[in-house]
Amino acid sequence: MNHPPDPGQLPGQPGSGEHTRFGDRIAPWVFEGGDEPLVGRGTDLDRIGAFLGTAARTGGPLLLLGEPGVGKTALLAAAVSRAADHGMHVVATAGVEYRARLSYSGLGQLLEAAVENQPSIVLADALAVALGRKDGPAPAHDVVADAVLSVIRELSHHRPTLLAVDDVQWLDPASALVLSRVARLLAGTRAGLLCTSRPEAESFFDHGGLPVHDVAPLSDAASEDLLVRRYPALVLRVRRRLMAEAQGNPLALLELPVALSGSQQAAAEALPERLPLSRKLQTAFASRITGLPAATRYLLLLAALDGSGDLHVLRRAAAGRCSLKHLGPAERAQLIRVADPSVVRFRHSLTQAAVVELSTSDQGRSAHRELARAWEDVPERQAWHLAQAADAPEEHVAALLERAASVIARRGDGSAAVVALLRAADLTPAGPERARRLARAAYTGANLTGDLRDVPRLLDDARRTAPGPGSLAAAVAGSAYLLNGAGDIDTAHSLLSGAIALQPEPYDPEDTTLAEALHTLLMVCFFGGRPGLWSQFDATAAKYPAVPELLSTARSTFADPARTGPADLARLDAAIAELAHESDPLRIVRVAIAGAYVDRLGGCAEGLHRVVAGGRRGENITAAIDALFLLGNHA
């Protein structure tokens, strides 16, 4: 849309530059993009086309109602273009927030140009006074409305007329009151009033009882079509992330990629936890936030940073500063909804993002500290908020976050586990511990997400942080990269065997990194297909006081199924029986691998299907690929 005219200059005055001609039809406000095809809006355009046909014959109003950025203005532009092409007078304006205090400014924009180019139309005294053309006592709103209706009748007598008003919620009160009355009096005028507004927006334009068309978000298919048309270089997983964030909002679909770098669009660089908002998105979603009371904005910030929607958490975090009753203004503004007595949700994820972007870094850290206090009974949540509140390395918080990453990984969210480990590394003072956490992030990513591209960079960062012999975590990451990226069995075997040999004896059965190393070594030996590779594995396992049970079972049933004994099968059957309650995708897959050659995949099928379903949601891609392979073998 063009920029609005100067507040002190009405359209139609010399030098205003606000007239746009459609043949002999005048529009004092231009809606850009009316001739561009609108993706996924066939039903909406059909409804508007039917309205224009009815309006040209018998007159009437229609209100387009929808959330910010959903495409109301684009549909209004299409209506203006279609009406002009069919020979209608088109008179248009838009509500603008900063003009809302200028009485009758919206009405002036709407009528001045039309009157200026129709010499036969004489303004009634009441309307001339309202528009500032004549001095006199302020007229009543209903008198002004009757005068406006006379002008519209005169216009539509010559030719059918469309009055198009964007963002009626931002019209000045006087214009809004008059136009809402006029809307109810258009029958028989051959004039239509087409307006746009936001749901439940506070406004003096009363649309109660008026015909309404709800402009819904785009479907998934239309959203993807729009992204592919505008940003054909976006890779699939980035496109899916943008679609999830946009929730069918066309403005978000078009603007979210703008703030991403080329490497992020190509998925060569990971997307941030919260996608940055372009200026247009900030403007669209921030307007209803900035006017809220300070206590309400603080509660919204807590809710946005927490993400759980748990009102009990918000109450604990806000204790001593404000109460939950201060959510009222946000609920009335349709920014949030209380799903039940204990859960609050943002109506759109971009409103949540805008709340965070409108806060300062100090406000964000302070809110995270309060949320950490509120989550003291859930260590992984507390660790994450403490990490976000920290502004300098802090080993205690880094250790808490690393433990949280282990819990998150076992629940199947590999991407979140990697993010947690990387943040833990950031909070670790330079040295071997930081290098170890970077390497662990690398192998967690390789094993769970299937994304090998970051492995070399993370391992290189780890080596620069702590030069010298590589850690076991680095060896696991490096071998996964060699095995899955280059298929280099021998180098992967040598790297892992050497790193494992450096570990102090006897081996600790609770050492998860060592267990990961041995599970990886087991697969390296299997894919190598040479008996000699197993000697190093067996020698390593012998250094355990008690070999981890699944590792011992898999060595028998998977590596040498012909020699599997009853005790091995009993242990395997017990592990399979536990899969119904297992959430760790790696363990599900490893149990199924142990049963692959001893006719036990049937008992693992339900768990494997759950892993595949997670993969289709973008979770744990590596495990999902393995699960599909195993299910294919079972079939």
PDB file of C-alpha atoms in Angstrom, residues 310-494:
ATOM      1  CA  ASP A 310       1.211 -23.511  32.062  1.00  0.00           C
ATOM      2  CA  LEU A 311      -0.528 -20.759  34.048  1.00  0.00           C
ATOM      3  CA  HIS A 312       0.800 -22.205  37.311  1.00  0.00           C
ATOM      4  CA  VAL A 313       4.337 -21.573  36.026  1.00  0.00           C
ATOM      5  CA  LEU A 314       3.438 -18.009  35.034  1.00  0.00           C
ATOM      6  CA  ARG A 315       1.936 -17.397  38.454  1.00  0.00           C
ATOM      7  CA  ARG A 316       5.104 -18.600  40.212  1.00  0.00           C
ATOM      8  CA  ALA A 317       7.402 -16.672  37.861  1.00  0.00           C
ATOM      9  CA  ALA A 318       5.432 -13.429  38.226  1.00  0.00           C
ATOM     10  CA  ALA A 319       4.981 -13.705  42.002  1.00  0.00           C
ATOM     11  CA  GLY A 320       5.605 -10.408  43.751  1.00  0.00           C
ATOM     12  CA  ARG A 321       5.416  -8.400  40.540  1.00  0.00           C
ATOM     13  CA  CYS A 322       1.961  -8.918  39.038  1.00  0.00           C
ATOM     14  CA  SER A 323      -0.934 -11.364  39.001  1.00  0.00           C
ATOM     15  CA  LEU A 324      -2.593 -13.374  36.257  1.00  0.00           C
ATOM     16  CA  LYS A 325      -5.502 -10.922  36.145  1.00  0.00           C
ATOM     17  CA  HIS A 326      -3.177  -8.699  34.098  1.00  0.00           C
ATOM     18  CA  LEU A 327      -3.530 -11.170  31.201  1.00  0.00           C
ATOM     19  CA  GLY A 328      -7.026  -9.761  30.709  1.00  0.00           C
ATOM     20  CA  PRO A 329      -6.113  -6.959  28.262  1.00  0.00           C
ATOM     21  CA  ALA A 330      -4.162  -9.431  26.076  1.00  0.00           C
ATOM     22  CA  GLU A 331      -7.070 -11.847  26.077  1.00  0.00           C
ATOM     23  CA  ARG A 332      -9.524  -9.094  25.145  1.00  0.00           C
ATOM     24  CA  ALA A 333      -7.187  -8.009  22.336  1.00  0.00           C
ATOM     25  CA  GLN A 334      -7.326 -11.577  20.981  1.00  0.00           C
ATOM     26  CA  LEU A 335      -3.564 -12.069  21.383  1.00  0.00           C
ATOM     27  CA  ILE A 336      -3.964 -15.096  23.632  1.00  0.00           C
ATOM     28  CA  ARG A 337      -6.656 -17.564  24.602  1.00  0.00           C
ATOM     29  CA  VAL A 338      -7.062 -19.492  27.816  1.00  0.00           C
ATOM     30  CA  ALA A 339      -7.743 -23.037  26.620  1.00  0.00           C
ATOM     31  CA  ASP A 340      -8.767 -24.254  30.066  1.00  0.00           C
ATOM     32  CA  PRO A 341      -8.295 -22.895  33.586  1.00  0.00           C
ATOM     33  CA  SER A 342      -4.597 -23.772  33.578  1.00  0.00           C
ATOM     34  CA  VAL A 343      -3.370 -23.308  29.991  1.00  0.00           C
ATOM     35  CA  VAL A 344      -2.762 -20.142  27.958  1.00  0.00           C
ATOM     36  CA  ARG A 345      -1.875 -20.124  24.262  1.00  0.00           C
ATOM     37  CA  PHE A 346      -0.834 -17.417  21.817  1.00  0.00           C
ATOM     38  CA  ARG A 347      -3.299 -17.211  18.946  1.00  0.00           C
ATOM     39  CA  HIS A 348      -0.409 -16.974  16.476  1.00  0.00           C
ATOM     40  CA  SER A 349       3.221 -17.994  16.870  1.00  0.00           C
ATOM     41  CA  LEU A 350       4.331 -14.706  15.299  1.00  0.00           C
ATOM     42  CA  THR A 351       2.609 -12.754  18.065  1.00  0.00           C
ATOM     43  CA  GLN A 352       4.728 -14.794  20.461  1.00  0.00           C
ATOM     44  CA  ALA A 353       7.845 -13.937  18.429  1.00  0.00           C
ATOM     45  CA  ALA A 354       6.907 -10.249  18.345  1.00  0.00           C
ATOM     46  CA  VAL A 355       6.555 -10.181  22.147  1.00  0.00           C
ATOM     47  CA  VAL A 356      10.135 -11.437  22.473  1.00  0.00           C
ATOM     48  CA  GLU A 357      11.531  -9.065  19.832  1.00  0.00           C
ATOM     49  CA  LEU A 358       9.897  -6.055  21.528  1.00  0.00           C
ATOM     50  CA  SER A 359      11.717  -6.834  24.788  1.00  0.00           C
ATOM     51  CA  THR A 360      15.254  -5.775  25.674  1.00  0.00           C
ATOM     52  CA  SER A 361      18.010  -8.280  26.368  1.00  0.00           C
ATOM     53  CA  ASP A 362      17.958  -7.345  30.070  1.00  0.00           C
ATOM     54  CA  GLN A 363      14.214  -7.938  30.233  1.00  0.00           C
ATOM     55  CA  GLY A 364      14.661 -11.300  28.553  1.00  0.00           C
ATOM     56  CA  ARG A 365      17.398 -12.457  30.935  1.00  0.00           C
ATOM     57  CA  SER A 366      15.393 -11.308  33.942  1.00  0.00           C
ATOM     58  CA  ALA A 367      12.329 -13.219  32.722  1.00  0.00           C
ATOM     59  CA  HIS A 368      14.420 -16.358  32.170  1.00  0.00           C
ATOM     60  CA  ARG A 369      15.758 -16.123  35.729  1.00  0.00           C
ATOM     61  CA  GLU A 370      12.223 -15.978  37.115  1.00  0.00           C
ATOM     62  CA  LEU A 371      11.172 -18.898  34.916  1.00  0.00           C
ATOM     63  CA  ALA A 372      14.154 -20.929  36.143  1.00  0.00           C
ATOM     64  CA  ARG A 373      12.915 -20.360  39.680  1.00  0.00           C
ATOM     65  CA  ALA A 374       9.409 -21.440  38.653  1.00  0.00           C
ATOM     66  CA  TRP A 375      10.742 -24.667  37.085  1.00  0.00           C
ATOM     67  CA  GLU A 376      12.992 -25.717  39.977  1.00  0.00           C
ATOM     68  CA  ASP A 377      11.225 -29.101  40.166  1.00  0.00           C
ATOM     69  CA  VAL A 378      11.982 -29.910  36.498  1.00  0.00           C
ATOM     70  CA  PRO A 379      15.790 -29.837  36.130  1.00  0.00           C
ATOM     71  CA  GLU A 380      16.000 -29.806  32.326  1.00  0.00           C
ATOM     72  CA  ARG A 381      13.600 -26.856  32.037  1.00  0.00           C
ATOM     73  CA  GLN A 382      15.335 -25.019  34.855  1.00  0.00           C
ATOM     74  CA  ALA A 383      18.720 -25.595  33.206  1.00  0.00           C
ATOM     75  CA  TRP A 384      17.536 -24.166  29.895  1.00  0.00           C
ATOM     76  CA  HIS A 385      16.184 -20.973  31.478  1.00  0.00           C
ATOM     77  CA  LEU A 386      19.349 -20.544  33.577  1.00  0.00           C
ATOM     78  CA  ALA A 387      21.387 -20.921  30.389  1.00  0.00           C
ATOM     79  CA  GLN A 388      19.332 -18.276  28.608  1.00  0.00           C
ATOM     80  CA  ALA A 389      19.678 -15.925  31.577  1.00  0.00           C
ATOM     81  CA  ALA A 390      23.477 -16.261  31.706  1.00  0.00           C
ATOM     82  CA  ASP A 391      25.580 -13.579  30.019  1.00  0.00           C
ATOM     83  CA  ALA A 392      29.009 -15.113  30.786  1.00  0.00           C
ATOM     84  CA  PRO A 393      30.529 -18.639  31.021  1.00  0.00           C
ATOM     85  CA  GLU A 394      29.246 -20.533  34.037  1.00  0.00           C
ATOM     86  CA  GLU A 395      30.330 -24.143  34.490  1.00  0.00           C
ATOM     87  CA  HIS A 396      27.572 -25.036  36.929  1.00  0.00           C
ATOM     88  CA  VAL A 397      24.870 -24.031  34.444  1.00  0.00           C
ATOM     89  CA  ALA A 398      26.730 -25.733  31.594  1.00  0.00           C
ATOM     90  CA  ALA A 399      26.800 -29.007  33.518  1.00  0.00           C
ATOM     91  CA  LEU A 400      23.076 -28.754  34.301  1.00  0.00           C
ATOM     92  CA  LEU A 401      22.333 -28.122  30.641  1.00  0.00           C
ATOM     93  CA  GLU A 402      24.467 -31.063  29.495  1.00  0.00           C
ATOM     94  CA  ARG A 403      22.514 -33.368  31.795  1.00  0.00           C
ATOM     95  CA  ALA A 404      19.302 -31.886  30.432  1.00  0.00           C
ATOM     96  CA  ALA A 405      20.508 -32.624  26.901  1.00  0.00           C
ATOM     97  CA  SER A 406      20.813 -36.312  27.803  1.00  0.00           C
ATOM     98  CA  VAL A 407      17.207 -36.367  29.025  1.00  0.00           C
ATOM     99  CA  ILE A 408      16.024 -34.535  25.902  1.00  0.00           C
ATOM    100  CA  ALA A 409      17.888 -36.955  23.625  1.00  0.00           C
ATOM    101  CA  ARG A 410      16.342 -39.975  25.353  1.00  0.00           C
ATOM    102  CA  ARG A 411      12.916 -38.450  24.739  1.00  0.00           C
ATOM    103  CA  GLY A 412      13.700 -38.410  21.036  1.00  0.00           C
ATOM    104  CA  ASP A 413      14.293 -34.717  20.331  1.00  0.00           C
ATOM    105  CA  GLY A 414      17.741 -34.825  18.791  1.00  0.00           C
ATOM    106  CA  SER A 415      17.699 -31.268  17.445  1.00  0.00           C
ATOM    107  CA  ALA A 416      16.846 -29.821  20.857  1.00  0.00           C
ATOM    108  CA  ALA A 417      19.554 -31.952  22.467  1.00  0.00           C
ATOM    109  CA  VAL A 418      22.141 -30.567  20.040  1.00  0.00           C
ATOM    110  CA  VAL A 419      21.012 -26.996  20.741  1.00  0.00           C
ATOM    111  CA  ALA A 420      21.317 -27.628  24.478  1.00  0.00           C
ATOM    112  CA  LEU A 421      24.823 -29.083  24.114  1.00  0.00           C
ATOM    113  CA  LEU A 422      25.993 -26.179  21.981  1.00  0.00           C
ATOM    114  CA  ARG A 423      24.663 -23.705  24.535  1.00  0.00           C
ATOM    115  CA  ALA A 424      26.373 -25.727  27.270  1.00  0.00           C
ATOM    116  CA  ALA A 425      29.638 -25.449  25.312  1.00  0.00           C
ATOM    117  CA  ASP A 426      29.139 -21.671  25.022  1.00  0.00           C
ATOM    118  CA  LEU A 427      28.782 -21.445  28.802  1.00  0.00           C
ATOM    119  CA  THR A 428      31.870 -23.585  29.454  1.00  0.00           C
ATOM    120  CA  PRO A 429      35.169 -21.831  30.172  1.00  0.00           C
ATOM    121  CA  ALA A 430      37.700 -22.577  27.430  1.00  0.00           C
ATOM    122  CA  GLY A 431      39.415 -25.932  27.833  1.00  0.00           C
ATOM    123  CA  PRO A 432      38.910 -29.692  27.524  1.00  0.00           C
ATOM    124  CA  GLU A 433      35.355 -29.611  28.890  1.00  0.00           C
ATOM    125  CA  ARG A 434      34.245 -27.159  26.235  1.00  0.00           C
ATOM    126  CA  ALA A 435      35.899 -29.273  23.538  1.00  0.00           C
ATOM    127  CA  ARG A 436      34.204 -32.405  24.872  1.00  0.00           C
ATOM    128  CA  ARG A 437      30.765 -30.758  24.786  1.00  0.00           C
ATOM    129  CA  LEU A 438      31.289 -29.535  21.237  1.00  0.00           C
ATOM    130  CA  ALA A 439      32.278 -33.046  20.190  1.00  0.00           C
ATOM    131  CA  ARG A 440      29.285 -34.506  21.983  1.00  0.00           C
ATOM    132  CA  ALA A 441      27.020 -32.085  20.114  1.00  0.00           C
ATOM    133  CA  ALA A 442      28.595 -33.335  16.896  1.00  0.00           C
ATOM    134  CA  TYR A 443      27.977 -37.028  17.568  1.00  0.00           C
ATOM    135  CA  THR A 444      24.481 -36.388  18.983  1.00  0.00           C
ATOM    136  CA  GLY A 445      23.609 -34.576  15.783  1.00  0.00           C
ATOM    137  CA  ALA A 446      25.089 -37.305  13.602  1.00  0.00           C
ATOM    138  CA  ASN A 447      23.391 -40.131  15.512  1.00  0.00           C
ATOM    139  CA  LEU A 448      19.973 -38.550  15.995  1.00  0.00           C
ATOM    140  CA  THR A 449      19.309 -35.886  13.372  1.00  0.00           C
ATOM    141  CA  GLY A 450      21.292 -37.398  10.502  1.00  0.00           C
ATOM    142  CA  ASP A 451      22.828 -34.008   9.757  1.00  0.00           C
ATOM    143  CA  LEU A 452      26.536 -34.604   9.105  1.00  0.00           C
ATOM    144  CA  ARG A 453      27.308 -31.184   7.660  1.00  0.00           C
ATOM    145  CA  ASP A 454      28.108 -29.569  10.999  1.00  0.00           C
ATOM    146  CA  VAL A 455      30.275 -32.442  12.257  1.00  0.00           C
ATOM    147  CA  PRO A 456      33.608 -31.328  10.707  1.00  0.00           C
ATOM    148  CA  ARG A 457      33.091 -27.728  11.840  1.00  0.00           C
ATOM    149  CA  LEU A 458      32.224 -28.709  15.407  1.00  0.00           C
ATOM    150  CA  LEU A 459      35.164 -31.107  15.630  1.00  0.00           C
ATOM    151  CA  ASP A 460      37.466 -28.427  14.281  1.00  0.00           C
ATOM    152  CA  ASP A 461      36.134 -26.000  16.925  1.00  0.00           C
ATOM    153  CA  ALA A 462      36.785 -28.642  19.563  1.00  0.00           C
ATOM    154  CA  ARG A 463      40.385 -29.160  18.384  1.00  0.00           C
ATOM    155  CA  ARG A 464      41.060 -25.415  18.432  1.00  0.00           C
ATOM    156  CA  THR A 465      39.570 -25.160  21.916  1.00  0.00           C
ATOM    157  CA  ALA A 466      41.734 -27.952  23.348  1.00  0.00           C
ATOM    158  CA  PRO A 467      44.658 -28.930  21.085  1.00  0.00           C
ATOM    159  CA  GLY A 468      46.063 -32.389  21.688  1.00  0.00           C
ATOM    160  CA  PRO A 469      44.687 -35.939  21.627  1.00  0.00           C
ATOM    161  CA  GLY A 470      41.031 -36.046  20.613  1.00  0.00           C
ATOM    162  CA  SER A 471      38.338 -36.968  23.118  1.00  0.00           C
ATOM    163  CA  LEU A 472      36.215 -40.093  22.939  1.00  0.00           C
ATOM    164  CA  ALA A 473      33.210 -37.918  22.052  1.00  0.00           C
ATOM    165  CA  ALA A 474      35.154 -36.509  19.101  1.00  0.00           C
ATOM    166  CA  ALA A 475      36.059 -40.027  18.006  1.00  0.00           C
ATOM    167  CA  VAL A 476      32.403 -41.089  18.053  1.00  0.00           C
ATOM    168  CA  ALA A 477      31.413 -38.040  15.996  1.00  0.00           C
ATOM    169  CA  GLY A 478      34.307 -38.489  13.591  1.00  0.00           C
ATOM    170  CA  SER A 479      33.619 -42.181  13.049  1.00  0.00           C
ATOM    171  CA  ALA A 480      29.918 -41.519  12.433  1.00  0.00           C
ATOM    172  CA  TYR A 481      30.929 -38.942   9.837  1.00  0.00           C
ATOM    173  CA  LEU A 482      33.402 -41.326   8.190  1.00  0.00           C
ATOM    174  CA  LEU A 483      30.963 -44.249   8.235  1.00  0.00           C
ATOM    175  CA  ASN A 484      27.871 -42.418   6.940  1.00  0.00           C
ATOM    176  CA  GLY A 485      29.523 -39.679   4.922  1.00  0.00           C
ATOM    177  CA  ALA A 486      32.423 -41.405   3.182  1.00  0.00           C
ATOM    178  CA  GLY A 487      31.880 -45.107   3.962  1.00  0.00           C
ATOM    179  CA  ASP A 488      35.447 -45.328   5.268  1.00  0.00           C
ATOM    180  CA  ILE A 489      35.169 -48.421   7.486  1.00  0.00           C
ATOM    181  CA  ASP A 490      38.846 -48.913   8.292  1.00  0.00           C
ATOM    182  CA  THR A 491      39.553 -45.322   9.331  1.00  0.00           C
ATOM    183  CA  ALA A 492      36.401 -45.220  11.443  1.00  0.00           C
ATOM    184  CA  HIS A 493      37.415 -48.492  13.128  1.00  0.00           C
ATOM    185  CA  SER A 494      40.943 -47.271  13.805  1.00  0.00           C
TER     186      SER A 494
END
